[in-house]
């Protein structure tokens, strides 16, 4: 209206339209001064309206992206706080530019979520995205200020769950129930009663069920499903294809625990918070119970796996057999026994310790992940990536076990604490100290998580979160 009035007053005179615009500009500036937009005193140069609009839009975008992140002006995360202006004060141009900033802030949030899922965030829980890390197309946002995105954590978050969209505790509880039910059905009470009771004593005494969980998670990561398949169909596929192997892995793990607890080996009185198998049923029945679980594991895979090609089932059996034999679990146990009380140079001791951990513990975790991938139809490249992931988390698992043995109590662990120290076993803390041992475990998990970069982030979340749980567990 002011523009029309000004042009009417100047119509018909030379240069009238230009003078009309000038008059409109004077009225507009007068109107802004009337609304409190006066020039700053002392001759200081005021920011342009466009610059203020961008700063305000950036601040508004930071509030609208996510309640879990904070956008600040200034690349270092401190910077100068933008002055607040409402979008309406800057008209259509302001709203258009602000929407660009909001979209760019959304890209920043997406980039942050990807970094978080890949565990590129350090122990401080902070990761800054600087100008050279911004997504393509975000130049308008970076011209205003470099942006840092910092996660805001709450006390209610579970320390073992690094992503608010995935609850590891619920995941493990749900998978544990399914695995326990399948194990109960796989080893029923039968004649002769004593041997089957001895088998079930340790097998069904609880436990974290990490090996079955890893097998299932790897299967679900690579298993192709139709988009219209419902939860019941996917669950049935899991039970038919992967659950027999998941149960077999837990049987083999339980066998190793029963034999490891015997007086001729580690001579332990408690396992999973209950008296060990030989304390309840005698050494003879404990040895036989372990033997029975080992043979039953391979029978269970061969007889109960459905809807998987025979070639892949044979590969699973061969993979697990290799991991359990003299080049795997048994070999690691042998070197462990022969190394007790033996004086070794630091370099030799570290090399021997790595061999023990890789073969006594890590190799069965490797078998779990690789078997799940084979049953799910993974390619050779996917299998090798997952194999490397499993080796890293397996070694980290045993490093953490060594740490817990000297930092936790028997009640907390569910088994006798301090056994390694008492038997003069070579461990990471005894060779390198607690702090360096923790650093090694963290580095191994970081390497393991990098192997999951080639997979879908959402589907890889169980494996990624399980890896982080391994270094944060307390038992």
Coordinates of N, CA, C and O in Angstrom, one line a residue, residues 26 39 57 64 78 94 101 138-139 149 167 175 190 219 221 261 298 304 324 383 388 404 416 419 425 431 445 461:
X26 N 12.1 5.1 2.5 CA 12.1 6.0 3.6 C 11.0 5.6 4.6 O 11.2 5.6 5.8
X39 N 19.3 2.2 15.0 CA 20.7 1.9 14.9 C 21.4 1.9 16.2 O 21.0 2.6 17.1
X57 N 17.2 -18.1 12.0 CA 16.7 -19.3 11.5 C 17.6 -20.5 12.0 O 17.0 -21.6 12.3
X64 N 14.2 -27.2 16.6 CA 13.2 -28.0 15.9 C 13.7 -29.3 15.5 O 13.0 -30.2 15.1
X78 N 31.1 -23.2 21.2 CA 30.8 -22.1 22.1 C 30.1 -21.0 21.3 O 28.9 -20.8 21.2
X94 N 12.5 -14.6 4.3 CA 13.0 -15.1 5.6 C 12.5 -16.5 5.8 O 13.3 -17.4 6.2
X101 N 17.7 -23.8 6.1 CA 18.5 -24.1 7.2 C 18.0 -25.2 8.0 O 18.7 -26.1 8.5
X138 N 24.8 -27.9 1.9 CA 24.6 -27.2 3.2 C 25.4 -25.9 3.2 O 25.7 -25.4 4.3
X139 N 25.8 -25.3 2.1 CA 26.6 -24.2 2.1 C 26.0 -23.0 2.7 O 26.6 -22.1 3.3
X149 N 27.2 -30.5 16.6 CA 26.0 -31.2 17.1 C 26.5 -32.0 18.3 O 27.3 -32.9 18.1
X167 N 16.9 -51.0 22.4 CA 17.1 -51.4 23.8 C 17.7 -52.8 23.9 O 17.0 -53.8 23.6
X175 N 15.3 -62.5 23.1 CA 16.0 -63.6 22.5 C 16.3 -64.8 23.5 O 16.2 -65.9 23.2
X190 N 15.0 -87.6 30.3 CA 14.8 -88.9 29.8 C 15.7 -89.9 30.5 O 16.5 -89.5 31.4
X219 N 22.3 -63.7 11.5 CA 21.3 -64.3 10.6 C 20.3 -63.2 10.1 O 20.0 -63.1 8.9
X221 N 20.7 -60.1 10.1 CA 21.4 -59.0 9.4 C 21.4 -59.3 7.9 O 21.2 -58.3 7.1
X261 N 35.5 -76.4 34.6 CA 35.3 -76.3 36.1 C 35.8 -77.5 36.8 O 35.9 -77.5 38.1
X298 N 26.0 -81.2 17.3 CA 26.1 -81.5 15.8 C 24.9 -82.2 15.3 O 24.4 -82.0 14.2
X304 N 17.7 -80.8 12.7 CA 16.6 -79.8 13.0 C 16.6 -78.6 12.1 O 15.7 -77.8 12.0
X324 N 36.0 -75.9 17.5 CA 35.9 -76.6 18.8 C 37.2 -77.5 18.9 O 37.6 -77.8 20.1
X383 N 30.6 -62.6 4.7 CA 31.0 -63.5 5.8 C 32.4 -63.1 6.3 O 32.6 -63.2 7.5
X388 N 35.8 -61.0 10.7 CA 36.7 -60.1 11.3 C 36.1 -59.4 12.5 O 36.7 -59.2 13.6
X404 N 37.6 -58.3 34.8 CA 36.5 -58.5 35.8 C 37.0 -59.5 36.9 O 36.6 -59.4 38.0
X416 N 33.8 -68.0 40.9 CA 34.8 -67.6 41.9 C 35.7 -66.5 41.3 O 36.3 -66.7 40.2
X419 N 40.5 -66.2 40.5 CA 41.1 -67.5 40.2 C 42.3 -67.4 39.3 O 43.3 -68.1 39.5
X425 N 48.0 -67.4 36.4 CA 47.8 -67.5 35.0 C 48.2 -66.1 34.3 O 48.2 -65.1 35.0
X431 N 50.0 -58.6 32.7 CA 51.1 -58.2 31.8 C 51.2 -56.7 31.6 O 52.2 -56.1 31.5
X445 N 36.9 -53.2 20.1 CA 35.5 -52.9 19.8 C 35.4 -51.9 18.7 O 34.5 -52.0 17.8
X461 N 22.3 -52.9 14.0 CA 22.3 -52.4 15.3 C 22.4 -53.4 16.5 O 23.2 -53.2 17.4

